[in-house]
């Protein structure tokens, strides 16, 4: 079982700025946590980009090669019909994850273009949300 983990714009800055919102863990800490959870269960591929088209390209490249996608689209969550369309077109099960609780932040963060095409949306659990998202994907793909 192959799972692609995608992180969107600015998440490469995790642990460097805004720890009051996103905590002090780095993106590498998230990868380490996910690798621990994945051990013996699935193979992970990690991808981070600050560019919408690069994320669309990565999702298209996953077609017929990847079994599931765990994605934190970051700000593109609230703006990107292109990423939503790419997810819909490849028909790969997707779990959407957010570190912060987008439901209790600014109004513009409460719209997700990705949610309608995801099997689950996890928000507000900090970096543990990635682990929960991976568990949901593995369970879904094991059925
Ligand atoms: O809570 C999340 O995971 C978000 O996807 C994070 C996005 C934000 O636009 C979404 O509304 C919610 C922002 C990612 C920016 O990450 C930074 C990390 C450290 C320093 C600066 C930005």
PDB file of C-alpha atoms and ligand atoms in Angstrom:
ATOM      1  CA  UNK A   1       0.000   0.000   0.000  1.00  0.00           C
ATOM      2  CA  UNK A   2       1.467   3.351  -1.109  1.00  0.00           C
ATOM      3  CA  UNK A   3       0.426   6.630   0.467  1.00  0.00           C
ATOM      4  CA  UNK A   4       1.391  10.087  -0.733  1.00  0.00           C
ATOM      5  CA  UNK A   5       1.673  12.820   1.929  1.00  0.00           C
ATOM      6  CA  UNK A   6       1.288  16.306   0.460  1.00  0.00           C
ATOM      7  CA  UNK A   7       1.920  19.543   2.345  1.00  0.00           C
ATOM      8  CA  UNK A   8       1.049  22.870   0.788  1.00  0.00           C
ATOM      9  CA  UNK A   9       2.470  26.383   0.923  1.00  0.00           C
ATOM     10  CA  UNK A  10       4.448  27.643   3.920  1.00  0.00           C
ATOM     11  CA  UNK A  11       4.298  24.349   5.813  1.00  0.00           C
ATOM     12  CA  UNK A  12       8.069  24.118   5.236  1.00  0.00           C
ATOM     13  CA  UNK A  13       8.177  26.973   7.796  1.00  0.00           C
ATOM     14  CA  UNK A  14       6.650  24.848  10.575  1.00  0.00           C
ATOM     15  CA  UNK A  15       8.548  25.168  13.839  1.00  0.00           C
ATOM     16  CA  UNK A  16      10.292  28.285  12.555  1.00  0.00           C
ATOM     17  CA  UNK A  17       7.511  30.901  12.790  1.00  0.00           C
ATOM     18  CA  UNK A  18       4.028  31.252  14.399  1.00  0.00           C
ATOM     19  CA  UNK A  19       4.477  28.507  17.046  1.00  0.00           C
ATOM     20  CA  UNK A  20       1.434  29.911  18.905  1.00  0.00           C
ATOM     21  CA  UNK A  21      -0.809  28.692  16.063  1.00  0.00           C
ATOM     22  CA  UNK A  22       1.056  25.763  14.532  1.00  0.00           C
ATOM     23  CA  UNK A  23       3.238  24.530  17.434  1.00  0.00           C
ATOM     24  CA  UNK A  24       6.980  24.071  17.547  1.00  0.00           C
ATOM     25  CA  UNK A  25       7.288  20.838  15.556  1.00  0.00           C
ATOM     26  CA  UNK A  26       8.930  20.911  12.149  1.00  0.00           C
ATOM     27  CA  UNK A  27       7.789  19.262   8.929  1.00  0.00           C
ATOM     28  CA  UNK A  28      10.553  16.693   9.470  1.00  0.00           C
ATOM     29  CA  UNK A  29       9.030  15.899  12.906  1.00  0.00           C
ATOM     30  CA  UNK A  30       5.726  15.184  11.125  1.00  0.00           C
ATOM     31  CA  UNK A  31       7.502  12.923   8.612  1.00  0.00           C
ATOM     32  CA  UNK A  32       9.204  11.056  11.491  1.00  0.00           C
ATOM     33  CA  UNK A  33       5.866  10.579  13.287  1.00  0.00           C
ATOM     34  CA  UNK A  34       4.195   9.314  10.101  1.00  0.00           C
ATOM     35  CA  UNK A  35       7.089   6.944   9.327  1.00  0.00           C
ATOM     36  CA  UNK A  36       6.680   5.408  12.805  1.00  0.00           C
ATOM     37  CA  UNK A  37       2.944   4.919  12.241  1.00  0.00           C
ATOM     38  CA  UNK A  38       3.466   3.546   8.712  1.00  0.00           C
ATOM     39  CA  UNK A  39       6.118   0.966   9.666  1.00  0.00           C
ATOM     40  CA  UNK A  40       5.077  -2.470   8.412  1.00  0.00           C
ATOM     41  CA  UNK A  41       1.750  -1.142   7.113  1.00  0.00           C
ATOM     42  CA  UNK A  42       2.407   1.090   4.134  1.00  0.00           C
ATOM     43  CA  UNK A  43       4.995   2.917   2.096  1.00  0.00           C
ATOM     44  CA  UNK A  44       5.047   6.712   2.341  1.00  0.00           C
ATOM     45  CA  UNK A  45       6.108   9.346  -0.167  1.00  0.00           C
ATOM     46  CA  UNK A  46       6.472  12.933   1.068  1.00  0.00           C
ATOM     47  CA  UNK A  47       5.932  16.030  -1.053  1.00  0.00           C
ATOM     48  CA  UNK A  48       5.816  19.709  -0.052  1.00  0.00           C
ATOM     49  CA  UNK A  49       5.383  22.623  -2.411  1.00  0.00           C
ATOM     50  CA  UNK A  50       4.582  26.311  -2.278  1.00  0.00           C
ATOM     51  CA  UNK A  51       3.185  26.131  -5.834  1.00  0.00           C
ATOM     52  CA  UNK A  52      -0.369  25.204  -6.774  1.00  0.00           C
ATOM     53  CA  UNK A  53       0.540  23.741 -10.189  1.00  0.00           C
ATOM     54  CA  UNK A  54       3.293  21.588  -8.676  1.00  0.00           C
ATOM     55  CA  UNK A  55       0.739  20.103  -6.276  1.00  0.00           C
ATOM     56  CA  UNK A  56      -1.666  19.453  -9.173  1.00  0.00           C
ATOM     57  CA  UNK A  57       1.201  17.760 -11.095  1.00  0.00           C
ATOM     58  CA  UNK A  58       2.023  15.572  -8.083  1.00  0.00           C
ATOM     59  CA  UNK A  59      -1.621  14.493  -7.676  1.00  0.00           C
ATOM     60  CA  UNK A  60      -1.853  13.654 -11.408  1.00  0.00           C
ATOM     61  CA  UNK A  61       1.421  11.676 -11.209  1.00  0.00           C
ATOM     62  CA  UNK A  62      -0.156   9.612  -8.416  1.00  0.00           C
ATOM     63  CA  UNK A  63      -2.834   8.282 -10.793  1.00  0.00           C
ATOM     64  CA  UNK A  64      -2.709   4.450 -10.834  1.00  0.00           C
ATOM     65  CA  UNK A  65       0.518   4.501  -8.777  1.00  0.00           C
ATOM     66  CA  UNK A  66      -0.602   5.621  -5.314  1.00  0.00           C
ATOM     67  CA  UNK A  67      -3.380   4.099  -3.192  1.00  0.00           C
ATOM     68  CA  UNK A  68      -4.173   7.006  -0.885  1.00  0.00           C
ATOM     69  CA  UNK A  69      -3.349  10.678  -0.342  1.00  0.00           C
ATOM     70  CA  UNK A  70      -2.981  12.511   2.976  1.00  0.00           C
ATOM     71  CA  UNK A  71      -3.002  16.231   2.239  1.00  0.00           C
ATOM     72  CA  UNK A  72      -2.668  19.472   4.150  1.00  0.00           C
ATOM     73  CA  UNK A  73      -3.340  21.882   1.290  1.00  0.00           C
ATOM     74  CA  UNK A  74      -2.657  24.839   3.656  1.00  0.00           C
ATOM     75  CA  UNK A  75      -3.982  28.132   2.212  1.00  0.00           C
ATOM     76  CA  UNK A  76      -4.950  26.380  -1.052  1.00  0.00           C
ATOM     77  CA  UNK A  77      -7.642  24.604   0.977  1.00  0.00           C
ATOM     78  CA  UNK A  78      -9.656  27.800   0.822  1.00  0.00           C
ATOM     79  CA  UNK A  79      -8.905  28.862  -2.758  1.00  0.00           C
ATOM     80  CA  UNK A  80      -7.926  26.020  -5.054  1.00  0.00           C
ATOM     81  CA  UNK A  81     -10.500  24.554  -7.378  1.00  0.00           C
ATOM     82  CA  UNK A  82      -7.504  23.261  -9.388  1.00  0.00           C
ATOM     83  CA  UNK A  83      -6.332  21.017  -6.528  1.00  0.00           C
ATOM     84  CA  UNK A  84      -9.923  19.930  -5.809  1.00  0.00           C
ATOM     85  CA  UNK A  85     -10.422  19.037  -9.499  1.00  0.00           C
ATOM     86  CA  UNK A  86      -7.120  17.100  -9.569  1.00  0.00           C
ATOM     87  CA  UNK A  87      -8.197  15.065  -6.521  1.00  0.00           C
ATOM     88  CA  UNK A  88     -11.571  14.356  -8.107  1.00  0.00           C
ATOM     89  CA  UNK A  89     -10.005  13.373 -11.445  1.00  0.00           C
ATOM     90  CA  UNK A  90      -7.554  10.782 -10.072  1.00  0.00           C
ATOM     91  CA  UNK A  91     -10.236   9.161  -7.878  1.00  0.00           C
ATOM     92  CA  UNK A  92      -7.717   8.259  -5.148  1.00  0.00           C
ATOM     93  CA  UNK A  93      -9.052   8.255  -1.533  1.00  0.00           C
ATOM     94  CA  UNK A  94      -7.951  11.471   0.170  1.00  0.00           C
ATOM     95  CA  UNK A  95      -7.851  12.575   3.804  1.00  0.00           C
ATOM     96  CA  UNK A  96      -7.577  16.329   4.403  1.00  0.00           C
ATOM     97  CA  UNK A  97      -5.673  17.403   7.500  1.00  0.00           C
ATOM     98  CA  UNK A  98      -5.148  20.741   9.253  1.00  0.00           C
ATOM     99  CA  UNK A  99      -2.962  21.410  12.259  1.00  0.00           C
ATOM    100  CA  UNK A 100      -5.097  24.274  13.554  1.00  0.00           C
ATOM    101  CA  UNK A 101      -8.867  24.196  14.011  1.00  0.00           C
ATOM    102  CA  UNK A 102      -9.984  25.935  10.827  1.00  0.00           C
ATOM    103  CA  UNK A 103     -13.614  25.961  12.052  1.00  0.00           C
ATOM    104  CA  UNK A 104     -12.805  28.383  14.874  1.00  0.00           C
ATOM    105  CA  UNK A 105     -10.438  30.708  12.999  1.00  0.00           C
ATOM    106  CA  UNK A 106     -11.184  33.461  10.447  1.00  0.00           C
ATOM    107  CA  UNK A 107     -14.339  33.048   8.347  1.00  0.00           C
ATOM    108  CA  UNK A 108     -12.313  32.653   5.140  1.00  0.00           C
ATOM    109  CA  UNK A 109     -10.676  29.509   6.565  1.00  0.00           C
ATOM    110  CA  UNK A 110     -14.042  27.822   7.073  1.00  0.00           C
ATOM    111  CA  UNK A 111     -14.478  27.107   3.371  1.00  0.00           C
ATOM    112  CA  UNK A 112     -12.681  24.043   2.047  1.00  0.00           C
ATOM    113  CA  UNK A 113     -12.701  23.282  -1.673  1.00  0.00           C
ATOM    114  CA  UNK A 114     -11.105  19.920  -0.837  1.00  0.00           C
ATOM    115  CA  UNK A 115     -13.581  18.621   1.762  1.00  0.00           C
ATOM    116  CA  UNK A 116     -16.297  17.505  -0.728  1.00  0.00           C
ATOM    117  CA  UNK A 117     -13.771  15.131  -2.343  1.00  0.00           C
ATOM    118  CA  UNK A 118     -12.158  13.796   0.850  1.00  0.00           C
ATOM    119  CA  UNK A 119     -13.193  10.724   2.821  1.00  0.00           C
ATOM    120  CA  UNK A 120     -12.420  12.680   6.036  1.00  0.00           C
ATOM    121  CA  UNK A 121     -11.302  16.094   7.227  1.00  0.00           C
ATOM    122  CA  UNK A 122      -9.231  16.363  10.411  1.00  0.00           C
ATOM    123  CA  UNK A 123      -8.690  19.751  11.973  1.00  0.00           C
ATOM    124  CA  UNK A 124      -7.341  21.100  15.236  1.00  0.00           C
ATOM    125  CA  UNK A 125      -5.466  18.056  16.530  1.00  0.00           C
ATOM    126  CA  UNK A 126      -2.031  19.551  15.936  1.00  0.00           C
ATOM    127  CA  UNK A 127       0.503  17.305  14.252  1.00  0.00           C
ATOM    128  CA  UNK A 128      -1.263  14.236  15.737  1.00  0.00           C
ATOM    129  CA  UNK A 129      -3.947  14.952  13.135  1.00  0.00           C
ATOM    130  CA  UNK A 130      -1.574  13.618  10.475  1.00  0.00           C
ATOM    131  CA  UNK A 131      -1.278  10.306  12.356  1.00  0.00           C
ATOM    132  CA  UNK A 132      -5.061  10.070  12.728  1.00  0.00           C
ATOM    133  CA  UNK A 133      -5.453  10.871   9.026  1.00  0.00           C
ATOM    134  CA  UNK A 134      -2.986   8.148   8.079  1.00  0.00           C
ATOM    135  CA  UNK A 135      -4.829   5.636  10.301  1.00  0.00           C
ATOM    136  CA  UNK A 136      -8.147   6.526   8.619  1.00  0.00           C
ATOM    137  CA  UNK A 137      -6.608   6.080   5.152  1.00  0.00           C
ATOM    138  CA  UNK A 138      -4.990   2.734   6.024  1.00  0.00           C
ATOM    139  CA  UNK A 139      -8.246   1.453   7.507  1.00  0.00           C
ATOM    140  CA  UNK A 140     -10.223   2.624   4.482  1.00  0.00           C
ATOM    141  CA  UNK A 141      -7.778   1.022   2.036  1.00  0.00           C
ATOM    142  CA  UNK A 142      -7.662  -2.247   3.997  1.00  0.00           C
ATOM    143  CA  UNK A 143     -11.416  -2.845   3.671  1.00  0.00           C
TER     144      UNK A 143
HETATM  145  O1  LIG B   1      -3.972  24.505  10.167  1.00  0.00           O
HETATM  146  C1  LIG B   1      -3.484  24.151   9.098  1.00  0.00           C
HETATM  147  O2  LIG B   1      -2.828  23.124   8.970  1.00  0.00           O
HETATM  148  C2  LIG B   1      -3.606  25.070   7.869  1.00  0.00           C
HETATM  149  O3  LIG B   1      -3.770  24.237   6.725  1.00  0.00           O
HETATM  150  C3  LIG B   1      -2.310  25.842   7.791  1.00  0.00           C
HETATM  151  C4  LIG B   1      -2.303  26.893   6.687  1.00  0.00           C
HETATM  152  C5  LIG B   1      -3.535  27.767   6.752  1.00  0.00           C
HETATM  153  O4  LIG B   1      -3.571  28.631   5.623  1.00  0.00           O
HETATM  154  C6  LIG B   1      -4.816  26.955   6.778  1.00  0.00           C
HETATM  155  O5  LIG B   1      -5.909  27.827   6.898  1.00  0.00           O
HETATM  156  C7  LIG B   1      -4.806  25.998   7.951  1.00  0.00           C
HETATM  157  C8  LIG B   1      -1.077  27.797   6.819  1.00  0.00           C
HETATM  158  C9  LIG B   1       0.224  27.089   6.779  1.00  0.00           C
HETATM  159  C10 LIG B   1       1.301  28.062   7.118  1.00  0.00           C
HETATM  160  O6  LIG B   1       2.219  27.431   7.942  1.00  0.00           O
HETATM  161  C11 LIG B   1       3.113  28.201   8.594  1.00  0.00           C
HETATM  162  C12 LIG B   1       3.876  27.545   9.511  1.00  0.00           C
HETATM  163  C13 LIG B   1       4.802  28.244  10.228  1.00  0.00           C
HETATM  164  C14 LIG B   1       4.990  29.594  10.008  1.00  0.00           C
HETATM  165  C15 LIG B   1       4.224  30.237   9.063  1.00  0.00           C
HETATM  166  C16 LIG B   1       3.273  29.535   8.349  1.00  0.00           C
END
